[in-house]
PDB file of C-alpha atoms and ligand atoms in Angstrom:
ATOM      1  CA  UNK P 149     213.022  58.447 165.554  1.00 91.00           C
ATOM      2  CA  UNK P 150     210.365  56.560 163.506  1.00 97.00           C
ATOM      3  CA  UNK P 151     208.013  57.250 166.067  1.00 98.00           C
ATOM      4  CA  UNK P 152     208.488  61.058 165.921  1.00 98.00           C
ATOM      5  CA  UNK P 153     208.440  60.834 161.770  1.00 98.00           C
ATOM      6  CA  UNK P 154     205.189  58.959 161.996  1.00 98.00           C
ATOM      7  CA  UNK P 155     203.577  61.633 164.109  1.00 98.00           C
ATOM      8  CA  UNK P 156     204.577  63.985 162.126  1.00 98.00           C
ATOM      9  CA  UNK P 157     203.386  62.185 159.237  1.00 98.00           C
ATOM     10  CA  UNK P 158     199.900  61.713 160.767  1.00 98.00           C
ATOM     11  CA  UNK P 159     199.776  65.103 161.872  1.00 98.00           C
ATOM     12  CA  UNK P 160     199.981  66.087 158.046  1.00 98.00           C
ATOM     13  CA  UNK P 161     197.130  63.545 156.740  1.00 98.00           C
ATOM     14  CA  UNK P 162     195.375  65.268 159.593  1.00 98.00           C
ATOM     15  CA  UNK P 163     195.743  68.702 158.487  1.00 98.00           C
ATOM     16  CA  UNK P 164     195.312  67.877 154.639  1.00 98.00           C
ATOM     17  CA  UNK P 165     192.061  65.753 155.518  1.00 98.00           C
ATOM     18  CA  UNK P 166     190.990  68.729 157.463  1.00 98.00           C
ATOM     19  CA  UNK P 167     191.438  71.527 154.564  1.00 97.00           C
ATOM     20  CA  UNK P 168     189.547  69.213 152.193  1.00 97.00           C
ATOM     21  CA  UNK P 169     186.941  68.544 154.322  1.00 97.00           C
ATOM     22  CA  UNK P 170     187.865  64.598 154.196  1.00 98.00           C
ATOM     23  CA  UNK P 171     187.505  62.101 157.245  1.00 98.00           C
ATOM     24  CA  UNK P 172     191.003  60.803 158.587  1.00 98.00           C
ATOM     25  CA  UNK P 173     189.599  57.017 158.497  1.00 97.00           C
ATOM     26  CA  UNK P 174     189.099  57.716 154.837  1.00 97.00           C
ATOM     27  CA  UNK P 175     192.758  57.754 154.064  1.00 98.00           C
ATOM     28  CA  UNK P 176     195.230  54.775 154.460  1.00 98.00           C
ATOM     29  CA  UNK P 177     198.775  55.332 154.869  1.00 98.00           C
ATOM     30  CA  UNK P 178     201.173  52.616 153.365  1.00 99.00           C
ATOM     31  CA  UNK P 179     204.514  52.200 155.304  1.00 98.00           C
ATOM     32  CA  UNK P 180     206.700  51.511 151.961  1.00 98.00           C
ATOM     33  CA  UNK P 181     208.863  49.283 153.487  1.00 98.00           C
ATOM     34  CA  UNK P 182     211.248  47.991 150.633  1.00 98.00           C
ATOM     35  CA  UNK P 183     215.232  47.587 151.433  1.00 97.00           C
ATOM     36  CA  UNK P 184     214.560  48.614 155.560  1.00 98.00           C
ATOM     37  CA  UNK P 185     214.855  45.213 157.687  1.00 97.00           C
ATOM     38  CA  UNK P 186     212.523  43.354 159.394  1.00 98.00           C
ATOM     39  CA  UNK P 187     212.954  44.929 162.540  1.00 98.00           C
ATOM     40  CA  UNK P 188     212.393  48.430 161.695  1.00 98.00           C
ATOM     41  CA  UNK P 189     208.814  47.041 160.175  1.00 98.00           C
ATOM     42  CA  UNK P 190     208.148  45.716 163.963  1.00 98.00           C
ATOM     43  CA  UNK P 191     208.767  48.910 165.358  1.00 98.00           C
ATOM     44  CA  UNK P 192     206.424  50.859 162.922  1.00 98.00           C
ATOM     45  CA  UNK P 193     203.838  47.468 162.913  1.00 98.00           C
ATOM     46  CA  UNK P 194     203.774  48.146 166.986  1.00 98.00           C
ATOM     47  CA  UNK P 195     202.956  51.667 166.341  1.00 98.00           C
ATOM     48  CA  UNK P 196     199.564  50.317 164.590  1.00 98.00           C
ATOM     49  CA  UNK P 197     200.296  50.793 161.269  1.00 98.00           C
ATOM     50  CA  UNK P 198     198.809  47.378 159.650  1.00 98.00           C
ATOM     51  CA  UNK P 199     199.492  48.398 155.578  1.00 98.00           C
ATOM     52  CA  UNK P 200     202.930  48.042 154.304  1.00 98.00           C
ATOM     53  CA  UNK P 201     204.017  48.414 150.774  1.00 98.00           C
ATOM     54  CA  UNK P 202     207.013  46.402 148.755  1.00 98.00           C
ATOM     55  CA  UNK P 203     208.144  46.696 145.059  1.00 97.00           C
ATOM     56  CA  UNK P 204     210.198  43.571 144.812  1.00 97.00           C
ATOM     57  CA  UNK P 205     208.454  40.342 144.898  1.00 98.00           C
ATOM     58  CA  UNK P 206     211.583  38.130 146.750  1.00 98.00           C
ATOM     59  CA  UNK P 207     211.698  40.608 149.288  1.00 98.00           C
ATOM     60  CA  UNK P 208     207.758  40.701 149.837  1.00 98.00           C
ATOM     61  CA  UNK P 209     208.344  36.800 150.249  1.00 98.00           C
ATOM     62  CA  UNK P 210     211.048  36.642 153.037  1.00 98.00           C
ATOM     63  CA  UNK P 211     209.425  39.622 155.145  1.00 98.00           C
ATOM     64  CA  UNK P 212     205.943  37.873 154.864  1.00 98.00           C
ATOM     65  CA  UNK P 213     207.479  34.945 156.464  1.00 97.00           C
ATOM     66  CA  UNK P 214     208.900  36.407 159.406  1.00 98.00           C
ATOM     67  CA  UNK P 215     205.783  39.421 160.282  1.00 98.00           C
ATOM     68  CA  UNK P 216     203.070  39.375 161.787  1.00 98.00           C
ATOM     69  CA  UNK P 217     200.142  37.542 159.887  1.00 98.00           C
ATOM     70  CA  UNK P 218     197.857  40.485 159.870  1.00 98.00           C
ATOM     71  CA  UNK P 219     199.769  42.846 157.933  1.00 98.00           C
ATOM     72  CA  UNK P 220     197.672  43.909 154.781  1.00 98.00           C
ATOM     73  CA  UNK P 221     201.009  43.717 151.920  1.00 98.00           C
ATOM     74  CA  UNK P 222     200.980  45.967 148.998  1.00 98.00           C
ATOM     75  CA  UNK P 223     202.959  44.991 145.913  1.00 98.00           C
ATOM     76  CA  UNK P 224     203.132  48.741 144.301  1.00 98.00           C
ATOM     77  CA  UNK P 225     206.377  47.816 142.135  1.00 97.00           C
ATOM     78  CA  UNK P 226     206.462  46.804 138.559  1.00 96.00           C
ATOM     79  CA  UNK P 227     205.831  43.151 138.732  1.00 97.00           C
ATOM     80  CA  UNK P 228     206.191  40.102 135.874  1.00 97.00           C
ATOM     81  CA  UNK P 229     204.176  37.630 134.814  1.00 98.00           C
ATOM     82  CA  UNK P 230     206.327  35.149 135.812  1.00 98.00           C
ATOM     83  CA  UNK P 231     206.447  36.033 139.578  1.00 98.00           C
ATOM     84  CA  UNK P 232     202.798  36.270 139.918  1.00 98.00           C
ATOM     85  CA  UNK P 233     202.186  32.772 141.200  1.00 98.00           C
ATOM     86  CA  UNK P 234     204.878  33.498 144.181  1.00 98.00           C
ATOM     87  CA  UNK P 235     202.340  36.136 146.116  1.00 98.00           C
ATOM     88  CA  UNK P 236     199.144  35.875 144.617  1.00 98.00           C
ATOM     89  CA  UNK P 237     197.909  34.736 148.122  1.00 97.00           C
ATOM     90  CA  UNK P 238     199.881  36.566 150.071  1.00 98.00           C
ATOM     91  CA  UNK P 239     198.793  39.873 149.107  1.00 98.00           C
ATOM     92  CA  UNK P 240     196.147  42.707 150.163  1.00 98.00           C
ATOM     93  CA  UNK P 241     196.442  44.524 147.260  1.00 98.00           C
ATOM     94  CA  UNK P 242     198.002  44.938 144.244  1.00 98.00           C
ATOM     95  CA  UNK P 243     198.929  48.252 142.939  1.00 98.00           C
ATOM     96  CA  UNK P 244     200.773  48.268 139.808  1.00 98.00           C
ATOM     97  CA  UNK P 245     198.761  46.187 136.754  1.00 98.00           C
ATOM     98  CA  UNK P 246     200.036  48.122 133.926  1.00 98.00           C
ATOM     99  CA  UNK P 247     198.623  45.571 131.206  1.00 98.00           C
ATOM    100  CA  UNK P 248     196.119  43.234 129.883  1.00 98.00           C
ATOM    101  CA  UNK P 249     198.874  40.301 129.793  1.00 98.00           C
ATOM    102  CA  UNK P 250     199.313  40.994 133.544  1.00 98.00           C
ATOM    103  CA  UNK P 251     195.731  41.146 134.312  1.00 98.00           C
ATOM    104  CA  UNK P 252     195.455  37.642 133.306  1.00 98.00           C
ATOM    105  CA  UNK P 253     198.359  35.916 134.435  1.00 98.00           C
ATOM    106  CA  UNK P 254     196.823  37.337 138.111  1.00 98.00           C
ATOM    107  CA  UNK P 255     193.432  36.362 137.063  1.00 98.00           C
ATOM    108  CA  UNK P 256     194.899  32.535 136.514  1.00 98.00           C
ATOM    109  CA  UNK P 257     197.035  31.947 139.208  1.00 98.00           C
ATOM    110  CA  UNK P 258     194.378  33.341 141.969  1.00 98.00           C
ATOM    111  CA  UNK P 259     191.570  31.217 140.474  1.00 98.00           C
ATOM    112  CA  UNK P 260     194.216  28.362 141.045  1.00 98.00           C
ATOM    113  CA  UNK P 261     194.446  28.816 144.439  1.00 98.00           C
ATOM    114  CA  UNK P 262     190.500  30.261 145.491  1.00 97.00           C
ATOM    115  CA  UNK P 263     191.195  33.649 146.064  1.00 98.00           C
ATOM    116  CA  UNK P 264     190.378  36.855 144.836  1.00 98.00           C
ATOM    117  CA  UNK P 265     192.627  39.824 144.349  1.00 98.00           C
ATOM    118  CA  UNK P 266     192.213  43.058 144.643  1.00 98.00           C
ATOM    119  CA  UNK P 267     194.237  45.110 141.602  1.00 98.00           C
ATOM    120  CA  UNK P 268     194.585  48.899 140.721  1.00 98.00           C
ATOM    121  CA  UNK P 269     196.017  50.128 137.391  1.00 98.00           C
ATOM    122  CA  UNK P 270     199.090  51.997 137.036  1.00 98.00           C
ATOM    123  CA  UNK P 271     198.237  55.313 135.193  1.00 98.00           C
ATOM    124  CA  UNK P 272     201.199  57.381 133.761  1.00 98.00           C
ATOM    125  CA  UNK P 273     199.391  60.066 134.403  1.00 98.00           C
ATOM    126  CA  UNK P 274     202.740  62.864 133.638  1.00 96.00           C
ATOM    127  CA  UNK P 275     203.869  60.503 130.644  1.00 96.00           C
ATOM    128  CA  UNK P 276     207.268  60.384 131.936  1.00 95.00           C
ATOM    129  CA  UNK P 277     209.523  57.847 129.573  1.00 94.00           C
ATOM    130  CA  UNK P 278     210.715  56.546 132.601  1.00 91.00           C
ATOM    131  CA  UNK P 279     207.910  55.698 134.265  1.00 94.00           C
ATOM    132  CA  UNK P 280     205.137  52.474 134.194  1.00 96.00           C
ATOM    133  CA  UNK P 281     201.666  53.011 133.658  1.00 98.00           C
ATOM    134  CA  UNK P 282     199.109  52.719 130.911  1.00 98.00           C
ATOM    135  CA  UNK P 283     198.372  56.021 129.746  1.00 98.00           C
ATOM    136  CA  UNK P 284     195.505  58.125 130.821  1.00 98.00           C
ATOM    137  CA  UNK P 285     193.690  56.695 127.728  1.00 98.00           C
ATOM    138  CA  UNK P 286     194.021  53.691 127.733  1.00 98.00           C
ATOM    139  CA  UNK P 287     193.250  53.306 131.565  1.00 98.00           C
ATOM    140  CA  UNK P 288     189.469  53.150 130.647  1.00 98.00           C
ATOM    141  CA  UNK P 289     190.149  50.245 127.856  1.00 98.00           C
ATOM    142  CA  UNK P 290     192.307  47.967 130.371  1.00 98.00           C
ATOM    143  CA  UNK P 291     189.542  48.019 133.089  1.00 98.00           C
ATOM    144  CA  UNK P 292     186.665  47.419 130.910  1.00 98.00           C
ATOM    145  CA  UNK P 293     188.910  43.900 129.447  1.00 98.00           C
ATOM    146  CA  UNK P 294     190.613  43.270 133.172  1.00 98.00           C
ATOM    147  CA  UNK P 295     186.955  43.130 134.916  1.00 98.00           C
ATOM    148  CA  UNK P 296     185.805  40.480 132.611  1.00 98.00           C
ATOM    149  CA  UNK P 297     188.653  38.158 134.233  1.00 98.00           C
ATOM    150  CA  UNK P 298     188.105  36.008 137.056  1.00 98.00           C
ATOM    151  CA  UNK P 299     189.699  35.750 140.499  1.00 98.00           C
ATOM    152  CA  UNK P 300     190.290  39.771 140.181  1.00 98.00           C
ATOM    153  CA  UNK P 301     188.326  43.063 141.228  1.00 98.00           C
ATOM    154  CA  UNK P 302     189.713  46.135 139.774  1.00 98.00           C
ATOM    155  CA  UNK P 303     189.391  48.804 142.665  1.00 98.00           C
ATOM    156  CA  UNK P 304     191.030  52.031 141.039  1.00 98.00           C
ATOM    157  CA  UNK P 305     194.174  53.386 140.058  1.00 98.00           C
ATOM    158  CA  UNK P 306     197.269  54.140 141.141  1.00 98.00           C
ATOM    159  CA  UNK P 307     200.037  56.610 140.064  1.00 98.00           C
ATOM    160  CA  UNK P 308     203.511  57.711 140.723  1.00 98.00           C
ATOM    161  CA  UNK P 309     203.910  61.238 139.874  1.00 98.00           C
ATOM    162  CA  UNK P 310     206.669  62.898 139.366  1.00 97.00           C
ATOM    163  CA  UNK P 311     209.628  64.163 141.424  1.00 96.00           C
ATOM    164  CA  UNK P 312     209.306  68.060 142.329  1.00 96.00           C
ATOM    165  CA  UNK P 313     210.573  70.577 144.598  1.00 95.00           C
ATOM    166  CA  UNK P 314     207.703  72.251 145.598  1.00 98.00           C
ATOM    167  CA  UNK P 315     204.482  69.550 145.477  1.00 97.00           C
ATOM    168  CA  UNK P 316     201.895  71.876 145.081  1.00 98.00           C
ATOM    169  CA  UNK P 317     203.115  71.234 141.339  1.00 98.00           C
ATOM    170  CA  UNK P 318     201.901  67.771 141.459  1.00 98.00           C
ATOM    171  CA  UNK P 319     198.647  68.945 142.360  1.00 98.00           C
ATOM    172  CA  UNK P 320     196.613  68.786 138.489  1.00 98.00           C
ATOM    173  CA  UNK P 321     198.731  65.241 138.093  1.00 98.00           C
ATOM    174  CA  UNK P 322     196.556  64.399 141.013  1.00 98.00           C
ATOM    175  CA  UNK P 323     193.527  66.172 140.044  1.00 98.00           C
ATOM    176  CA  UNK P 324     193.705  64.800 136.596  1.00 98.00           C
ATOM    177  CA  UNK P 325     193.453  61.286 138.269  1.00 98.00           C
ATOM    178  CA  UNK P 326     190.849  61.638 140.399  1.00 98.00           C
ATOM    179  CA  UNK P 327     189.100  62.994 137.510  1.00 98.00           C
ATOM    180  CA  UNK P 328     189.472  59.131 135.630  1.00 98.00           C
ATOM    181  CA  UNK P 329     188.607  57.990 138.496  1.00 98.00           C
ATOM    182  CA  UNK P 330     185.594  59.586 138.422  1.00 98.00           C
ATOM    183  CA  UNK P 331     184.703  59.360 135.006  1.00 98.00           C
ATOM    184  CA  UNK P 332     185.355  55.440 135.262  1.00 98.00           C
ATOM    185  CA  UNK P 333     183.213  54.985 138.034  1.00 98.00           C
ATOM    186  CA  UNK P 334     180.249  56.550 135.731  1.00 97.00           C
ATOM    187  CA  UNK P 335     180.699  53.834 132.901  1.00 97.00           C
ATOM    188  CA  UNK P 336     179.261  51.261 135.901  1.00 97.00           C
ATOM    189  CA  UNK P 337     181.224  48.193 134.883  1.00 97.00           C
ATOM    190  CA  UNK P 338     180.409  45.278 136.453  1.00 96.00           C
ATOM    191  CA  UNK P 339     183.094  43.801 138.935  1.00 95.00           C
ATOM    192  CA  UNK P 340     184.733  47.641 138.563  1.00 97.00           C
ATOM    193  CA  UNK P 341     184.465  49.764 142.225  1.00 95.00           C
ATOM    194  CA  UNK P 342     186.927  52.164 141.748  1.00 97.00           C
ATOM    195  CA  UNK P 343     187.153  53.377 145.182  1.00 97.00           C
ATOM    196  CA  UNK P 344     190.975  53.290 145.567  1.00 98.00           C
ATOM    197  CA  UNK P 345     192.825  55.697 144.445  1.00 98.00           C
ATOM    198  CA  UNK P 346     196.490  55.267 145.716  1.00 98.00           C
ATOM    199  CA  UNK P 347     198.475  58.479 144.861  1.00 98.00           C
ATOM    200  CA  UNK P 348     201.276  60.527 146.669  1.00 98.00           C
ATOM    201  CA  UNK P 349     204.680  59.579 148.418  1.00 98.00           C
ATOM    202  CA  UNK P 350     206.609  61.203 150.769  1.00 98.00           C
ATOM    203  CA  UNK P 351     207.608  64.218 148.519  1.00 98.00           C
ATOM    204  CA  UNK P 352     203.438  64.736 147.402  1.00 98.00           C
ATOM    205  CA  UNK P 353     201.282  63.004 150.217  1.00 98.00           C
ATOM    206  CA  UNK P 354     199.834  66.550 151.184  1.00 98.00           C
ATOM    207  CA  UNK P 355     198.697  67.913 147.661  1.00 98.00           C
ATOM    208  CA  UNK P 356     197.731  64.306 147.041  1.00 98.00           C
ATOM    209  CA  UNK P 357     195.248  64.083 149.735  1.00 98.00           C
ATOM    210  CA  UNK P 358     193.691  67.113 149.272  1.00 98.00           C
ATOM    211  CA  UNK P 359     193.331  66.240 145.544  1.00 98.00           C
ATOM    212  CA  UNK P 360     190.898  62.875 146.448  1.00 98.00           C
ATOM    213  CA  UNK P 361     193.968  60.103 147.524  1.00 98.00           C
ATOM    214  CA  UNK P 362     192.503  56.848 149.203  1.00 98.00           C
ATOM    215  CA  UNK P 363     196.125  55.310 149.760  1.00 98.00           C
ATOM    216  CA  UNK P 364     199.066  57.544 150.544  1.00 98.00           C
ATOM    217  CA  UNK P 365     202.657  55.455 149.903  1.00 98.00           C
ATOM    218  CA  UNK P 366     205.368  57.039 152.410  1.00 98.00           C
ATOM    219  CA  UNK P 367     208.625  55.458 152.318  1.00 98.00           C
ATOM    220  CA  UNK P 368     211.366  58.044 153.454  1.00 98.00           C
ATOM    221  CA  UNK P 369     209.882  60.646 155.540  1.00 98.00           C
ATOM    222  CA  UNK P 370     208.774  57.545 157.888  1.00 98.00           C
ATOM    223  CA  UNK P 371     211.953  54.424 157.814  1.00 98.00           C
ATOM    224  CA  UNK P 372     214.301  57.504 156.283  1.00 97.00           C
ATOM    225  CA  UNK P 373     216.772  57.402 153.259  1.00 96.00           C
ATOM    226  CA  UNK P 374     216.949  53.864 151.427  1.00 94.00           C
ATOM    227  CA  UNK P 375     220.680  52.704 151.090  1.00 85.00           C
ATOM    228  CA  UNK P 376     220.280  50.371 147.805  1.00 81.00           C
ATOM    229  CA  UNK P 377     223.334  48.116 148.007  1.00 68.00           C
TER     230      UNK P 377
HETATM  231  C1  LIG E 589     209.460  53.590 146.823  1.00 90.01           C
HETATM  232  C2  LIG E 589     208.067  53.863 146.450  1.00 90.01           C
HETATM  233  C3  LIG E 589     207.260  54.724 147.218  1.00 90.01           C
HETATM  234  C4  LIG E 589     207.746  55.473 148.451  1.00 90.01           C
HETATM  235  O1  LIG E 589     208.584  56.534 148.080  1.00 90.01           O
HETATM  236  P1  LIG E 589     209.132  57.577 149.154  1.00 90.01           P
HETATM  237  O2  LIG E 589     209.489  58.755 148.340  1.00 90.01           O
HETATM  238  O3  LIG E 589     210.309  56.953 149.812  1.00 90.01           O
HETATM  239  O4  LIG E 589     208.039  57.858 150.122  1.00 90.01           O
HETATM  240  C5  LIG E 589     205.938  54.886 146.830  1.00 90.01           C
HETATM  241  N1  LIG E 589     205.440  54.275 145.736  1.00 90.01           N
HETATM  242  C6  LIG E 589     206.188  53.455 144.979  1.00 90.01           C
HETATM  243  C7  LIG E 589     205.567  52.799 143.791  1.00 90.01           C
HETATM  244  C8  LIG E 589     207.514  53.224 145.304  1.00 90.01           C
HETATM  245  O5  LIG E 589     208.255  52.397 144.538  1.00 90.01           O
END
């Protein structure tokens, strides 16, 4: 079953790559992993898929002990200062910096252990109340203070946009963000490469694509429903 729901899935990256005239390789899909076990992580893992995403911190910890070493783990979930020091080197990425305060606390604990971690910022870009994120204005003002930190790059921005019916209507969200992207990348700030741009989930990966997404975060439509006990 996974198998069949992760050709299906790369048949659609395929097909949106193809109708915006973007290379497959350019386009990373994240296997959002959070609340499926271990097991079903192997399965998709021995399918080739080498980018998994969490949103809880304690979870990221007791999978990372028990997979493979060369999984690339995305923390796309809110996370607190306080559990910063718990994955700092154990992540690829992470996804969801939505302030200066966090910035920092990553900056210090990666220059305490030598490494240097990648981070996008969370935009907002709908301005749900619900939602994280810096809005789209102050985006611009984060970076420029985040990339003066050590033991950090920032590499772009992420977003969650938000639930529809039909995703076409997520489309501007997603247009709108590569457009910061963009406009960011033009301010050339040192230690800044925004060339990740980690929009669309399993309800939006199509529109988000053909809008300018680098990471695509698919959850559902590949492990299935999420039973939160
Ligand atoms: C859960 C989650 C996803 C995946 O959502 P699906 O709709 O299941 O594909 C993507 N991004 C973030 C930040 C998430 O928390």
């Amino acid at each position: 079953m996974i198998k069949d729901n992760l050709l299906e899935i790369e048949k659609r990256i395929e097909k949106a790559c193809e109708e915006s005239g973007r290379k497959r390789e350019d386009v990373t899909l994240i296997a959002v992993s959070k609340t499926k076990p271990v097991e079903m992580i192997k399965e998709v893992y021995d399918l080739g898929i080498r980018d998994f995403g969490e949103n809880r911190v304690q979870e990221l910890l007791e999978k990372y002990d028990r997979l493979p070493g060369d999984i690339r783990w995305h923390l796309i979930g809110h996370l607190q200062t306080n559990k910063v020091k718990y994955i700092i080197d154990k992540v690829y990425m992470i996804h969801s910096v939505d302030s200066l305060r966090l910035a920092k606390e990553i900056s210090k604990e990666a220059v305490k252990k030598n490494v240097t971690v990648p981070i996008l910022i969370e935009v907002n870009m709908a301005g749900e109340e619900s939602k994280f994120g810096v809005s789209e204005e102050e985006a611009l003002p984060l970076i420029t203070e985040a990339a003066k930190l050590e033991g950090i790059t920032v590499r772009g921005l992420m977003t969650v946009a938000p639930y529809v019916e039909d995703e076409s209507e997520n489309s501007p969200i997603f247009c709108k963000m590569k457009q910061l992207s963009v406009d960011i990348t033009q301010k050339n700030i040192d230690n800044v490469s925004m060339d990740c741009l980690s929009m669309g989930m399993s309800g939006d990966y199509y529109a988000a694509i053909k809008e300018g997404a680098d990471y695509v975060r698919i959850g559902t439509s590949l492990f299935g429903e999420r039973v939160y006990k």
